Coordinates of C-alpha atoms and ligand atoms in Angstrom, one line a residue:
X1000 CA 0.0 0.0 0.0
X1001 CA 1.1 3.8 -1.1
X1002 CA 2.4 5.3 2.1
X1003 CA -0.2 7.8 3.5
X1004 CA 1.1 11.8 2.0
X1005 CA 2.4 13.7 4.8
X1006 CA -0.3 16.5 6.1
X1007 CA 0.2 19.8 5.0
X1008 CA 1.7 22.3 7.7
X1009 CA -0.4 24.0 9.3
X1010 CA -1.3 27.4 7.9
X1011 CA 0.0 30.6 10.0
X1012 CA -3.9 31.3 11.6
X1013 CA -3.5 28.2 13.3
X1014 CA 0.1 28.6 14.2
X1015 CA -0.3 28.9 18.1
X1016 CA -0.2 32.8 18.7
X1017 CA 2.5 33.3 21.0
X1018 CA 4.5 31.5 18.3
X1019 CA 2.7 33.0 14.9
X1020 CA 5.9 35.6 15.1
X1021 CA 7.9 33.1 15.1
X1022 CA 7.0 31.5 11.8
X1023 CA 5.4 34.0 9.7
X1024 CA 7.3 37.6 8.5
X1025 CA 3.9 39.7 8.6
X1026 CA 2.9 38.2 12.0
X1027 CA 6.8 39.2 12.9
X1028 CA 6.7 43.2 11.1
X1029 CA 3.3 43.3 13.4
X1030 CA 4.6 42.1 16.5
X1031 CA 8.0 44.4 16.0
X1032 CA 5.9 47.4 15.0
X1033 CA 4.1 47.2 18.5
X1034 CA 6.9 45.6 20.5
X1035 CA 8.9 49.1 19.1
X1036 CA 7.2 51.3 21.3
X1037 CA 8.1 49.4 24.7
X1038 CA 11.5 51.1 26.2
X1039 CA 13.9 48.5 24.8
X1040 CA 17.6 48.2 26.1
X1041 CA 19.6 49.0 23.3
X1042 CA 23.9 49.6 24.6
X1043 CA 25.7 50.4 27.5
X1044 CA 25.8 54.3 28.6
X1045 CA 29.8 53.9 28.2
X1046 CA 29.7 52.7 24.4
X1047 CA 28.4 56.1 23.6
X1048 CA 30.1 58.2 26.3
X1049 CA 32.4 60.7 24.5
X1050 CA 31.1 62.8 21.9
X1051 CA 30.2 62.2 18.8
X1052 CA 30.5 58.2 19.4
X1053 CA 27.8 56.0 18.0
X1054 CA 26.4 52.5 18.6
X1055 CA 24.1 50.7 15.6
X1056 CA 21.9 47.9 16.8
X1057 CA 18.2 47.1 15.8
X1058 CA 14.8 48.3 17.6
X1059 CA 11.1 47.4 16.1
X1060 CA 12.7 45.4 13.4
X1061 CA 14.4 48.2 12.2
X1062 CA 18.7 49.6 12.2
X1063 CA 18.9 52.5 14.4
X1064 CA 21.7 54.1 15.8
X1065 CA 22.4 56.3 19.1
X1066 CA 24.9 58.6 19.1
X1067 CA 26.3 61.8 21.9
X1068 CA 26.2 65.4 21.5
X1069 CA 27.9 66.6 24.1
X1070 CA 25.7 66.5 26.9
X1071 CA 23.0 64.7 25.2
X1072 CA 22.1 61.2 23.2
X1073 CA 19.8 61.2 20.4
X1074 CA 18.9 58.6 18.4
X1075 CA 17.5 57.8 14.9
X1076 CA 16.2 55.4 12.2
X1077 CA 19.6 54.3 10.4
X1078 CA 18.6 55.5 6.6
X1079 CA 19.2 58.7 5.0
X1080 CA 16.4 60.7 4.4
X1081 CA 18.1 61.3 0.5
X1082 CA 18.0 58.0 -0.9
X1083 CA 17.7 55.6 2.0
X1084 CA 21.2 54.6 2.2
X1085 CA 22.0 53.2 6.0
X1086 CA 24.0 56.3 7.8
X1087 CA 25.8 53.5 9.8
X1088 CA 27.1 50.3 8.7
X1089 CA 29.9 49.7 11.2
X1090 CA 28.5 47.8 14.9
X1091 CA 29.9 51.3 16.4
X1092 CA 32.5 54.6 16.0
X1093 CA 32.6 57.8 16.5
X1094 CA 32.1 61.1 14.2
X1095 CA 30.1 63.6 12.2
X1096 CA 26.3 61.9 11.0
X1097 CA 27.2 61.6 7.0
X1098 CA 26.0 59.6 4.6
X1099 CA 28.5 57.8 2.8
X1100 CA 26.2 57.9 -0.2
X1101 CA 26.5 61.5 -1.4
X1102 CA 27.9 63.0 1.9
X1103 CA 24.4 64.6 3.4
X1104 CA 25.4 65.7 6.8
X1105 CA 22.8 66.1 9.5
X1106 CA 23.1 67.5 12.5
X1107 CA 22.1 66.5 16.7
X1108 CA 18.2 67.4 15.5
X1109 CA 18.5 64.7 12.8
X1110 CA 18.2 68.0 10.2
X1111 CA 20.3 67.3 6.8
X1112 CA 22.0 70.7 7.2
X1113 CA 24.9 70.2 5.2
X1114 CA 24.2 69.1 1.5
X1115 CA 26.6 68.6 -0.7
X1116 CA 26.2 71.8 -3.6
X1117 CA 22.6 72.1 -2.5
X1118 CA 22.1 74.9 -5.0
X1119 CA 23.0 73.8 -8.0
X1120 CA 21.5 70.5 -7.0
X1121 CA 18.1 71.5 -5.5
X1122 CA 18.0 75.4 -6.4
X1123 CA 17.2 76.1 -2.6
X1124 CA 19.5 76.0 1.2
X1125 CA 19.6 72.9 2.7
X1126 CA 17.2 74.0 5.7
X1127 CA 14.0 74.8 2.3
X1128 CA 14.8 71.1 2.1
X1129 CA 13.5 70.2 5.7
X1130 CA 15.1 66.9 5.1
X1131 CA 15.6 64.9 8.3
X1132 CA 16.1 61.3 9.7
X1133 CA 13.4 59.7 11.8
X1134 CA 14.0 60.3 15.4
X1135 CA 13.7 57.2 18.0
X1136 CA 13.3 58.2 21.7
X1137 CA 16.6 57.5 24.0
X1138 CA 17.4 57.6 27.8
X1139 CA 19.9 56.2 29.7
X1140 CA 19.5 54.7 33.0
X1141 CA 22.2 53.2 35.3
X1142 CA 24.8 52.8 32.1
X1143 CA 22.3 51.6 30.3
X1144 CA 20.4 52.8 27.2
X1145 CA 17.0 52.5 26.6
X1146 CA 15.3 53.4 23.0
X1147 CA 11.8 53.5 21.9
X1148 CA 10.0 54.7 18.8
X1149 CA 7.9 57.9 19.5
X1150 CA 5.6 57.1 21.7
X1151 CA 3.2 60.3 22.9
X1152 CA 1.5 59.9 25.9
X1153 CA 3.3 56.6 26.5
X1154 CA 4.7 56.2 29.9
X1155 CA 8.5 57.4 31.0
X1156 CA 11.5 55.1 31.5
X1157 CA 11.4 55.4 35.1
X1158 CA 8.0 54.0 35.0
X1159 CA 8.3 51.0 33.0
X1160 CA 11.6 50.3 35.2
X1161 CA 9.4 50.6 38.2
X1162 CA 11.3 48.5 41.4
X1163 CA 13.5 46.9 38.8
X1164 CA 15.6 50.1 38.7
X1165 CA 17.3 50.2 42.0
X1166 CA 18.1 46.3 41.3
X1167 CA 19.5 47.7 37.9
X1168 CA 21.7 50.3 39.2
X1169 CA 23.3 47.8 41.5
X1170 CA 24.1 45.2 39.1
X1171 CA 25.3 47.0 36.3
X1172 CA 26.9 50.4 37.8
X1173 CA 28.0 53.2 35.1
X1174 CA 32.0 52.7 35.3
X1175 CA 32.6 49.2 34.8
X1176 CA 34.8 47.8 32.7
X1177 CA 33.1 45.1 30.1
X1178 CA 33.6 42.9 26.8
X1179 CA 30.8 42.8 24.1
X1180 CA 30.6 40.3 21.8
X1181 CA 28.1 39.4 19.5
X1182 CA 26.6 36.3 17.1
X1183 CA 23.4 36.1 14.9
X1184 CA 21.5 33.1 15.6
X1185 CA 19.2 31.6 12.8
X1186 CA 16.2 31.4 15.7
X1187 CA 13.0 33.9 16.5
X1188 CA 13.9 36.3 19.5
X1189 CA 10.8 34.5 21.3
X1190 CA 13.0 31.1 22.0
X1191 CA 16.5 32.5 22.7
X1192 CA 14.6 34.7 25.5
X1193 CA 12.3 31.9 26.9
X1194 CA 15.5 29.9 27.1
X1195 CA 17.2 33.1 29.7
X1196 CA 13.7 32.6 31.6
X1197 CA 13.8 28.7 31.7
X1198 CA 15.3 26.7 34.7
X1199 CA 14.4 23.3 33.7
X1200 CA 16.9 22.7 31.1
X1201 CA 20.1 22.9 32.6
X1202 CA 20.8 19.5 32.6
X1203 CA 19.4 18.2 29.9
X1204 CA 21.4 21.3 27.7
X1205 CA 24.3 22.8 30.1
X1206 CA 25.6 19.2 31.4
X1207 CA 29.2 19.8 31.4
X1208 CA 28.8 23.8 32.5
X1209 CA 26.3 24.1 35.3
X1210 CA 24.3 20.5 34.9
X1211 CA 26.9 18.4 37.3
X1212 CA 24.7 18.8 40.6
X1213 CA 21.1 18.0 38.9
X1214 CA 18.0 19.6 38.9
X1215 CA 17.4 22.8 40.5
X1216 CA 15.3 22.0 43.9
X1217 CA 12.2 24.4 43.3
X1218 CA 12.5 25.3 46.9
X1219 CA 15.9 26.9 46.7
X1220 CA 14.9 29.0 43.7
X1221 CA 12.7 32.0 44.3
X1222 CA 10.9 34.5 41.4
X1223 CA 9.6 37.8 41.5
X1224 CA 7.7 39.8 39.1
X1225 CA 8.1 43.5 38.7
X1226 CA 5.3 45.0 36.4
X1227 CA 6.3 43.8 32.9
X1228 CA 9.6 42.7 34.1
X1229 CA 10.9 39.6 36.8
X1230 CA 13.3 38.2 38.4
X1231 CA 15.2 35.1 39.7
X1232 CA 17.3 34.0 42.9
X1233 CA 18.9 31.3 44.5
X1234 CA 19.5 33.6 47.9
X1235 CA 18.1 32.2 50.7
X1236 CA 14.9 33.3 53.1
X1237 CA 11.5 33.7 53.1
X1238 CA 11.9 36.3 50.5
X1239 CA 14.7 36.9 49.4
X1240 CA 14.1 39.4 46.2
X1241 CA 12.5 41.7 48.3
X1242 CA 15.4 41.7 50.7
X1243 CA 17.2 42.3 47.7
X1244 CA 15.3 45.2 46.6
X1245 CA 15.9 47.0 49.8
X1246 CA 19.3 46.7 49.8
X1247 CA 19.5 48.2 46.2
X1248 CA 17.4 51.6 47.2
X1249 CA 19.3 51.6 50.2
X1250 CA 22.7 51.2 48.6
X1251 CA 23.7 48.4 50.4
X1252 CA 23.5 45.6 48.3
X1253 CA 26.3 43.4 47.6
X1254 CA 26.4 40.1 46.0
X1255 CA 26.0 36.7 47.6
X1256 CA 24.0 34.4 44.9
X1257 CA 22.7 34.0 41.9
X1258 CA 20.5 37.1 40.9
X1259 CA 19.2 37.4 37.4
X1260 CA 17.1 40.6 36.7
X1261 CA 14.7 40.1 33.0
X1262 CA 13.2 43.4 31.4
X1263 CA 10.5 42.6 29.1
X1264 CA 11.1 42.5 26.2
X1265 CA 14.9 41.4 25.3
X1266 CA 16.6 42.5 28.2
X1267 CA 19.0 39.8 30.7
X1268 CA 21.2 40.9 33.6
X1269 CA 23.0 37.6 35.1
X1270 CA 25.0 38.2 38.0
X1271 CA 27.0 35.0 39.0
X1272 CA 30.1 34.1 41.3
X1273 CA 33.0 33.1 39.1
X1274 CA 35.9 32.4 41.9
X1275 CA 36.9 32.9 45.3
X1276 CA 40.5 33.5 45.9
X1277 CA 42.1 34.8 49.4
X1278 CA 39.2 34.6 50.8
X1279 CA 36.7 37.1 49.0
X1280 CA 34.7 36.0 46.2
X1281 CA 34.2 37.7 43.0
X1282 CA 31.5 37.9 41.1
X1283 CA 30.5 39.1 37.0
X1284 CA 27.4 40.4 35.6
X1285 CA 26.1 39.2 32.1
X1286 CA 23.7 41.6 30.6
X1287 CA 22.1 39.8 27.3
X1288 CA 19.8 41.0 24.6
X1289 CA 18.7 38.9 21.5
X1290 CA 18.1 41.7 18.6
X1291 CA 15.0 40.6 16.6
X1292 CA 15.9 40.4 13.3
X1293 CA 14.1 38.4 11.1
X1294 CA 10.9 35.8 11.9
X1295 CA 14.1 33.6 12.5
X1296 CA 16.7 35.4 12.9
X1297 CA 18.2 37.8 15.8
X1298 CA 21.4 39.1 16.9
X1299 CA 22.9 37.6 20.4
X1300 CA 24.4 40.8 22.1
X1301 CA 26.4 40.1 25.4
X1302 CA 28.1 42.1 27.5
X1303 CA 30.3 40.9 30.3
X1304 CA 30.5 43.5 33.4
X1305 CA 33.2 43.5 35.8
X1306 CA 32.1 42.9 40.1
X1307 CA 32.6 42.3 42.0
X1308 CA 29.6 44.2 43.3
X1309 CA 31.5 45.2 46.6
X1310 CA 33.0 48.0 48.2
X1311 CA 37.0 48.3 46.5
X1312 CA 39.5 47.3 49.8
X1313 CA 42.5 49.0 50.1
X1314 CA 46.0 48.7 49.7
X1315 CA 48.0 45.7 48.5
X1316 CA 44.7 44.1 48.8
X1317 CA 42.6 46.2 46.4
X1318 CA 45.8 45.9 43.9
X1319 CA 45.2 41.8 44.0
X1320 CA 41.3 42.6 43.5
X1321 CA 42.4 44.6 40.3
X1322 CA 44.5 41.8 39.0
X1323 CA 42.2 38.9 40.0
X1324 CA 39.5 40.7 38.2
X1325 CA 41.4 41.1 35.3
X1326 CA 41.8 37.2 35.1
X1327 CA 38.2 36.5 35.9
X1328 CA 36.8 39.1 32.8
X1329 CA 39.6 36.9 30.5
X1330 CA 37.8 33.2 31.6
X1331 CA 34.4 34.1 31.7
X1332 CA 33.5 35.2 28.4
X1333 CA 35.3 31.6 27.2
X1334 CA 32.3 29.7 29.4
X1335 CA 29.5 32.5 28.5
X1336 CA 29.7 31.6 24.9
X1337 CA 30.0 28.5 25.3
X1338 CA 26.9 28.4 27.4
X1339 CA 25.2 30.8 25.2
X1340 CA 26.3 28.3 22.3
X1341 CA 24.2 25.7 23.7
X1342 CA 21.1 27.9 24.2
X1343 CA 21.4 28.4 20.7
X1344 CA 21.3 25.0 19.2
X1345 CA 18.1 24.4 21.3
X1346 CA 16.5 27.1 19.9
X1347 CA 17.6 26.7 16.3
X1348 CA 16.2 23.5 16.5
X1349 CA 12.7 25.0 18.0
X1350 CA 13.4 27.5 15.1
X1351 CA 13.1 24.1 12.6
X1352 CA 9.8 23.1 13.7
X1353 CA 8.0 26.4 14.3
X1354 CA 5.3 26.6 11.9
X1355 CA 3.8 23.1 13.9
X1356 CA 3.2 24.9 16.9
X1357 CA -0.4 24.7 17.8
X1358 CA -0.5 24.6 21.3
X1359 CA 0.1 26.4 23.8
X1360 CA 3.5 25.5 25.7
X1361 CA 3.0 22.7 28.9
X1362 CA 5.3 25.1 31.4
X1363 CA 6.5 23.8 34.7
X1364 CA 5.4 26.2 37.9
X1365 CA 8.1 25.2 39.4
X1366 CA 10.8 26.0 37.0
X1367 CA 9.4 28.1 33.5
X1368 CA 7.2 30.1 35.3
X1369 CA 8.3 33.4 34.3
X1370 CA 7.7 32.1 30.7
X1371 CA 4.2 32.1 31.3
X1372 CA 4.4 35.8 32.9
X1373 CA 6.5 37.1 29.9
X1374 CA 3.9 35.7 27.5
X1375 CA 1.3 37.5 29.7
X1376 CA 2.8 40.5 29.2
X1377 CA 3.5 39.8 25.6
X1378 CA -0.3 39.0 24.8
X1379 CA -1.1 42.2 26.6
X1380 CA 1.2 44.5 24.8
X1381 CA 0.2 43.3 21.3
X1382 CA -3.2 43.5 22.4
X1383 CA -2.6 47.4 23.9
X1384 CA -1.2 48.2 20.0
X1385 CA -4.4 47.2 18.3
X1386 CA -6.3 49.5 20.5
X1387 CA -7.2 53.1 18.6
X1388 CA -5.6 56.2 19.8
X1389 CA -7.6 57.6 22.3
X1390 CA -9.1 61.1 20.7
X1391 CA -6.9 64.3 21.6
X1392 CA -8.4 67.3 23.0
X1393 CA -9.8 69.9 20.9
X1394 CA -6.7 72.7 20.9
Ligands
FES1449 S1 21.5 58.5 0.1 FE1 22.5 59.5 1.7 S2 23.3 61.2 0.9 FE2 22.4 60.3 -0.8
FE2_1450 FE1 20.7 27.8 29.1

């Protein structure tokens, strides 16, 4: 007998939702378009401290760069407003906004003030041109920066951080030295950050890096949710985040455990121990952000922060601190992506399969809950784009 034809895949409607982004490019320029107008970490503060310097990165499933004037950082769609040439193609520099094109030059405004023989081109000045890039909201909070497309009426960055930003200022300090690196990863954003918020695979994936002493015992580990955002620890007591929290606003706070801090949408801050030598332990901070790209496609973007989070000791002392901490930032990023390695082939391989998800995922509540409360969130933001404006007052 003929073997039975395979059924067709199912179609993108019956894709399961949270996935539909994951499988089918209009569902993702949708989902982008909303997800665009969230305050979405884009570099650290010091990448774009000196003037003029520039950072390139993707927000809303478009290229945008940020880039310092002086005192302040502005930020933009990355395509000239002449011919739509990209006005950055390096990951980051520093200098004048020119297009390479035909050498418009714009100014911190975004205005194309400096056009090459404008009158013989155009007949007019520049400024009769009123040619300009597309400005994105920026703000930087704790050495980080933050980036949304205009968004009136839409809530500030201190906000959406809520309780999360006194945990944020703690972990990742303005001042610290760091490595970035960075890898594109044929998988939907979606997967690589379920994977940050997932504490059931580590043995069954990480083995030979954090897998040796088994599962995870659900009592040790505690989660927190803050607004939009949560959180994860393996500190002991009743409850422990919260004594966390108060350490942060009170400046107190130094590290003792496992704390990872997760920003909806794309945003991971790891802190971890990585050795204790002479007595005094030191600790790094990974802050992680998968670009969205494509349907199935995003950009990995690590950054490796120097602790330890703890006051600097004097003497011969601090001078041993300096050097051990030297060694640490050389190991860890060897283990981090090598970790971050294996993260990836899972979700590649979820990546493979996408367009059969029909269900909704089975999550543990003892170990993927914070899965479920991103895709809360996620449903709900989607949901909040579809909504119409709300009518502006007669002027
Ligand atoms: S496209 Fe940029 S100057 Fe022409
Ligand atoms: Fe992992």
């Amino acid at each position: 007998m003929p073997a039975a034809p395979n059924a067709p895949a199912p179609g993108p409607a019956e894709v399961a939702a949270w996935a539909r982004a994951a499988s089918d490019p209009a569902a993702f320029a949708a989902e982008q378009q909303a997800l665009g107008r969230v305050w979405t970490f884009l570099c650290l503060d010091a990448e774009v401290a000196e003037d003029g310097q520039w950072f390139r990165t993707d927000l809303g499933g478009r290229s945008v760069f940020i880039q310092r004037f002086g005192d302040r950082l502005r930020g933009f769609e990355n395509v000239c407003a002449h011919r739509f040439h990209p006005i950055r193609r390096e990951r980051s520099g520093k200098g004048a906004v020119v297009c390479a094109f035909h050498h418009w030059r714009y100014n911190a405004e975004g205005q194309a003030l400096g056009i090459p023989v404008c009158d013989e081109a155009y007949g007019c000045l520049p400024k009769q041109l009123g040619a300009r890039l597309k400005s994105i909201e920026v703000e930087a909070f704790a050495g980080l920066v933050f980036g949304r497309f205009p968004h009136p009426g839409g809530e500030s960055l201190a906000d959406f951080l809520g309780d999360a930003a006194p945990i944020l200022a703690a972990l990742c300090p303005p001042g610290q030295a760091f490595t970035r690196f960075c890898a594109e990863v044929p998988a939907n954003w979606k997967f690589l950050t379920h994977v940050t918020l997932d504490d059931y695979h580590i043995v069954a994936v990480h083995p030979s890096t954090f897998g040796a002493n088994g599962y995870l015992k659900a009592k040790d580990v505690t989660y927190a949710r803050f607004g939009r955002h949560s959180a994860y620890t393996t500190e002991p007591g009743d409850d422990p985040v919260a004594g966390v929290l108060a350490d942060c606003r009170a400046g107190t706070y130094r590290a003792r455990d496992y704390f990872i801090m997760n920003l909806f949408p794309t945003f991971g801050a790891s802190q971890f121990h990585t050795i204790t030598l002479l007595g005094r332990a030191y600790y790094s901070v990974m802050v992680l952000r998968y670009a969205p790209l494509a349907h199935d496609r995003s950009r990995l973007e690590a950054w490796l922060i120097d602790g330890p989070i703890a006051p600097p000791r004097p003497g011969l002392l601090g001078v041993f601190d300096r050097f051990a901490q030297k060694v640490v930032a050389r190991i860890v990023p060897f283990y981090a992506r090598r970790v971050l390695a294996e993260d990836n082939a899972v979700c590649e391989g979820q990546q493979t399969v996408a367009r059969q998800i029909t269900e909704d995922q089975r999550l543990s509540p003892a170990f993927e809950t914070r899965i479920g409360w991103f895709e809360e969130t996620y449903a709900a933001e989607l949901a909040a784009a579809r909504q119409p404006l709300a009518p502006q007052p007669p002027m």
